[in-house]
PDB file of C-alpha atoms in Angstrom:
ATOM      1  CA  UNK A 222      88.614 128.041 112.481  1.00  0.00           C
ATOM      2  CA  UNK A 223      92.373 129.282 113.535  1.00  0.00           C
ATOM      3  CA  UNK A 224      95.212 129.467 111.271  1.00  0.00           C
ATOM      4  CA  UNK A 225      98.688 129.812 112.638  1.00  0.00           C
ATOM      5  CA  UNK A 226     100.644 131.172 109.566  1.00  0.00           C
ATOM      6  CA  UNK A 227     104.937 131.309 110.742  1.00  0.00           C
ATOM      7  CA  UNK A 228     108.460 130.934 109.090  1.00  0.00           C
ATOM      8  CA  UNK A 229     108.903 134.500 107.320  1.00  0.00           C
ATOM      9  CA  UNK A 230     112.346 136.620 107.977  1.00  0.00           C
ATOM     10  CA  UNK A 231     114.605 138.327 106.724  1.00  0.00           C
ATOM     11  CA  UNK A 232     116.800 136.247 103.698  1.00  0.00           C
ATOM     12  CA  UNK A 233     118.979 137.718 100.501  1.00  0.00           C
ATOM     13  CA  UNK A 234     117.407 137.986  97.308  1.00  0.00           C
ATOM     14  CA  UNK A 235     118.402 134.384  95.523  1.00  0.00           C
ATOM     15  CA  UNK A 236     117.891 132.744  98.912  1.00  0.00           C
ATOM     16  CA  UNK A 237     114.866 130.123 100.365  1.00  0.00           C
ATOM     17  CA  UNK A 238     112.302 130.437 103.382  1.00  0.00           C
ATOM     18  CA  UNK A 239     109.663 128.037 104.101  1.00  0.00           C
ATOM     19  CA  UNK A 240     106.041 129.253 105.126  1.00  0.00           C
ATOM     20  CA  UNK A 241     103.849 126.992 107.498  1.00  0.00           C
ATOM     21  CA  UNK A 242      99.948 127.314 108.126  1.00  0.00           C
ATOM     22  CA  UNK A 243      99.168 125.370 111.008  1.00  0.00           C
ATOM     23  CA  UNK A 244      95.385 124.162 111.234  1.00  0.00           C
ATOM     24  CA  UNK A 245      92.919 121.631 112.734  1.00  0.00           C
ATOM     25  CA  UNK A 246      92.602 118.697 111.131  1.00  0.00           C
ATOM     26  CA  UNK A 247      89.089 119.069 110.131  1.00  0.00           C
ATOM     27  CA  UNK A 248      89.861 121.970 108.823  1.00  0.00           C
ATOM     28  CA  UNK A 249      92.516 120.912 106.171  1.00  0.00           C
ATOM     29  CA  UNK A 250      90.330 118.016 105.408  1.00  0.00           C
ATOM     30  CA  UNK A 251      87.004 120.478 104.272  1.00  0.00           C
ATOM     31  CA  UNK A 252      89.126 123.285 102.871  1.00  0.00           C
ATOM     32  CA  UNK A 253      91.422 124.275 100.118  1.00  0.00           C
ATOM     33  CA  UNK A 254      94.344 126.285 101.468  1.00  0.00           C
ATOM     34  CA  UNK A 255      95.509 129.739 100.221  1.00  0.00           C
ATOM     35  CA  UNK A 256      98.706 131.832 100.454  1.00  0.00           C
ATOM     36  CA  UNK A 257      98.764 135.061  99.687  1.00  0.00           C
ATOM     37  CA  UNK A 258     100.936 138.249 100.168  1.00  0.00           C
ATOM     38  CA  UNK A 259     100.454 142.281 100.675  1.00  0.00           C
ATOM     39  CA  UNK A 260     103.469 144.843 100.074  1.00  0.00           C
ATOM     40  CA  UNK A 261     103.410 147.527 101.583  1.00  0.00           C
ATOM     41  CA  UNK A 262     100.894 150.028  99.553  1.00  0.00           C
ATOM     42  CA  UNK A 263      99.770 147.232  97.272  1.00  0.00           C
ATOM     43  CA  UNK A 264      96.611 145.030  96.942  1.00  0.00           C
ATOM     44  CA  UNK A 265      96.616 141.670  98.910  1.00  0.00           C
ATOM     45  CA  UNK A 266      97.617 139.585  96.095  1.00  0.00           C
ATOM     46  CA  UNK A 267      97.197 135.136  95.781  1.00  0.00           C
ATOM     47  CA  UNK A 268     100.104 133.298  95.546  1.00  0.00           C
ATOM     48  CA  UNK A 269      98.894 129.623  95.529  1.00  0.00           C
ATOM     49  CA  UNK A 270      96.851 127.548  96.747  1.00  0.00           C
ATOM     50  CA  UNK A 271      96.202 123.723  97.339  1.00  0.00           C
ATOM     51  CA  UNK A 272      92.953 121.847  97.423  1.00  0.00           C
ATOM     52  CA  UNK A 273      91.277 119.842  99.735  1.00  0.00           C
ATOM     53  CA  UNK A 274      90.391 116.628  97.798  1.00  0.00           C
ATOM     54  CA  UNK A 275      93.393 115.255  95.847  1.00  0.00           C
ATOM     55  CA  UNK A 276      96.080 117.965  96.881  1.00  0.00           C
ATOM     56  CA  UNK A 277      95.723 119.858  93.500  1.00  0.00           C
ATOM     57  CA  UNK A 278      97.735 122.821  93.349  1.00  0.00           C
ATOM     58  CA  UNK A 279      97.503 126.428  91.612  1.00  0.00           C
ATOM     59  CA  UNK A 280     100.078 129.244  91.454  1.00  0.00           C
ATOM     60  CA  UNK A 281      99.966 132.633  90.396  1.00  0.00           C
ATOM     61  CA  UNK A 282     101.975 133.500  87.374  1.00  0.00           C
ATOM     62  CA  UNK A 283     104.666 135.596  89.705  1.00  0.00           C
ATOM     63  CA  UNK A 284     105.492 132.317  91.409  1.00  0.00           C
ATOM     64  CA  UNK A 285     104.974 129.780  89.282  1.00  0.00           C
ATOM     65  CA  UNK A 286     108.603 127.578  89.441  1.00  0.00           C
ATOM     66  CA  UNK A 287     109.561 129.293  92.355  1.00  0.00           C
ATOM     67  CA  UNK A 288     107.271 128.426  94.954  1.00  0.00           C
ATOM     68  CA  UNK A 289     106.002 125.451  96.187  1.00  0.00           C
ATOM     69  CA  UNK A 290     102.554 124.181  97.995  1.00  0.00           C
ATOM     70  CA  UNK A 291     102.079 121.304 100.159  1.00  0.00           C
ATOM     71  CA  UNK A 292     100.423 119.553 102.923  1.00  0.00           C
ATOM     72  CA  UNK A 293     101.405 117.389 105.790  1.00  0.00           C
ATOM     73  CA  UNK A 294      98.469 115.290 107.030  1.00  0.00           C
ATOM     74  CA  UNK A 295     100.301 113.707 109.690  1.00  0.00           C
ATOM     75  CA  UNK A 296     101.532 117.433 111.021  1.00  0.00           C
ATOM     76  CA  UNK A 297      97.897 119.211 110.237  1.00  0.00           C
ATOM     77  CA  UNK A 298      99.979 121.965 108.464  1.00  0.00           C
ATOM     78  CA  UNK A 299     100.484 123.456 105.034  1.00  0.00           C
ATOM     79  CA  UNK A 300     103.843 124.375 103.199  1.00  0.00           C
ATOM     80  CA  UNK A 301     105.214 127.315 101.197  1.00  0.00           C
ATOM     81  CA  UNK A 302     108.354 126.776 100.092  1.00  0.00           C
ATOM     82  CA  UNK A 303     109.840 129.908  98.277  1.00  0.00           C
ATOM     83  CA  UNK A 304     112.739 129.571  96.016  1.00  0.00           C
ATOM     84  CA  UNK A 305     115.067 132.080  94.222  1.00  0.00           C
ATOM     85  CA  UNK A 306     113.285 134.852  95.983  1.00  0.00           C
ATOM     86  CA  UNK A 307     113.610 137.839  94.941  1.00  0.00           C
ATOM     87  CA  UNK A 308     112.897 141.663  96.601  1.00  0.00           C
ATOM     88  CA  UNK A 309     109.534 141.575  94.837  1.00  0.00           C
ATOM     89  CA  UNK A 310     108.244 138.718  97.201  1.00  0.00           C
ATOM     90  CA  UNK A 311     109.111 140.738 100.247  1.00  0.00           C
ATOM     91  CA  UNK A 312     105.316 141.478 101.888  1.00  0.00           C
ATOM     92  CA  UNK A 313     103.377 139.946 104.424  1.00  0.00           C
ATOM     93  CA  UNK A 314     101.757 136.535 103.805  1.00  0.00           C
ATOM     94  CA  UNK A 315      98.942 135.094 104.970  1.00  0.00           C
ATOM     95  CA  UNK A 316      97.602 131.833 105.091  1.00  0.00           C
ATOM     96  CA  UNK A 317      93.337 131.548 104.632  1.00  0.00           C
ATOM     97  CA  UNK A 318      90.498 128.805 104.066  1.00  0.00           C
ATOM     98  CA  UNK A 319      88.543 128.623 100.852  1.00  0.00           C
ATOM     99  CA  UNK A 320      84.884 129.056 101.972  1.00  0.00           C
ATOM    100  CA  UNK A 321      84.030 125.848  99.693  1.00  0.00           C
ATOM    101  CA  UNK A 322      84.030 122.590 100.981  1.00  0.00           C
ATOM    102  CA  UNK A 323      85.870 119.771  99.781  1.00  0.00           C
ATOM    103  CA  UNK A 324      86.701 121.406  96.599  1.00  0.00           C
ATOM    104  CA  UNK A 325      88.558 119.526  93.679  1.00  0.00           C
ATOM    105  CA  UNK A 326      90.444 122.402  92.615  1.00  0.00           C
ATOM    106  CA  UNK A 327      90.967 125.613  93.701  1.00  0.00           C
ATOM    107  CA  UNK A 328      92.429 129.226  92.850  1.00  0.00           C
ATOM    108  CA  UNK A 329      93.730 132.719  94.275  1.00  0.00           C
ATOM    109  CA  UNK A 330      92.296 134.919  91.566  1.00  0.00           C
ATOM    110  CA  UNK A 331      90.302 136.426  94.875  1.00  0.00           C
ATOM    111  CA  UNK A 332      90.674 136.697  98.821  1.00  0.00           C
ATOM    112  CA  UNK A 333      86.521 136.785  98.768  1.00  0.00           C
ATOM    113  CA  UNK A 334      86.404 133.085  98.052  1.00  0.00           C
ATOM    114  CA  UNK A 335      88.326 132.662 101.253  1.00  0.00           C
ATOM    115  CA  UNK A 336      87.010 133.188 104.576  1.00  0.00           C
ATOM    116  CA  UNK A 337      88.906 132.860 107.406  1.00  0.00           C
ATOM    117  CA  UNK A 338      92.555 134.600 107.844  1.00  0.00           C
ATOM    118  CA  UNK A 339      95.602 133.536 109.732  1.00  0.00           C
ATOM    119  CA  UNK A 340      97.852 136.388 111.124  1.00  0.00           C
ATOM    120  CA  UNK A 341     100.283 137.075 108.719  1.00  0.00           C
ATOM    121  CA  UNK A 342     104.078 136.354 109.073  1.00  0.00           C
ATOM    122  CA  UNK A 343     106.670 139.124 107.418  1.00  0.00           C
ATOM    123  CA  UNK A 344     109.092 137.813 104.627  1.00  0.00           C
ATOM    124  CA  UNK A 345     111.948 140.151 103.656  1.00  0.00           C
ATOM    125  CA  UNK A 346     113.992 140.104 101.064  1.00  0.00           C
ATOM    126  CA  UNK A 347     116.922 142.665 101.086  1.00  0.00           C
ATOM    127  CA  UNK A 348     120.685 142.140 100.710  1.00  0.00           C
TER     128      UNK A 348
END
């Protein structure tokens, strides 16, 4: 399983950036995608997540109305589109499979439930 995570930079607090996770097809059909972030000298914390059956969504409580999950079949890839960001979001965020299969629903409460780890791509948001 690879995971191409991409789109972080640098952007103003207030601004947008759009996150991809790029992944095989088989692999976005059997798993639930995750996002989540790490500041520097802070735990790896979930941001969202969206499921593999149905598209069902979850968001942590930090993002929730900001940020945005979502798939494109036909592009094999998975979205994170951050709004109104603020200098708190700035960390690196990765994009990871749940270990489940074909799950319903799923959540970010921990990075043990997923198994396999994109790169990471930097997001920075500074004036």
């Amino acid at each position: 399983v690879q995971l191409q995570a991409s789109g972080g930079g640098l952007v103003q607090p207030g601004g947008s950036l759009r996150l991809s996770c790029a992944a095989s097809r088989s692999t976005l059909e059997h798993h639930a995608i995750g996002w989540f972030r790490q500041a520097p000298g802070k735990e790896r914390e979930g941001v969202a997540c969206i499921s593999s059956r149905d598209d069902n969504t979850y968001y942590s409580d930090s993002v929730k109305g900001r940020f945005t999950i979502s798939r494109d079949r036909a592009k094999n890839t998975v979205y994170l589109q951050m709004n109104s960001l603020k200098s708190d979001d700035t960390a690196v965020y990765y994009c990871a499979t749940e270990a489940y299969l074909l799950s319903a629903y799923c959540r970010v409460d921990s990075s043990r439930d997923y198994d396999h780890w994109g790169q990471g791509t930097l997001v920075t948001v500074s004036s």
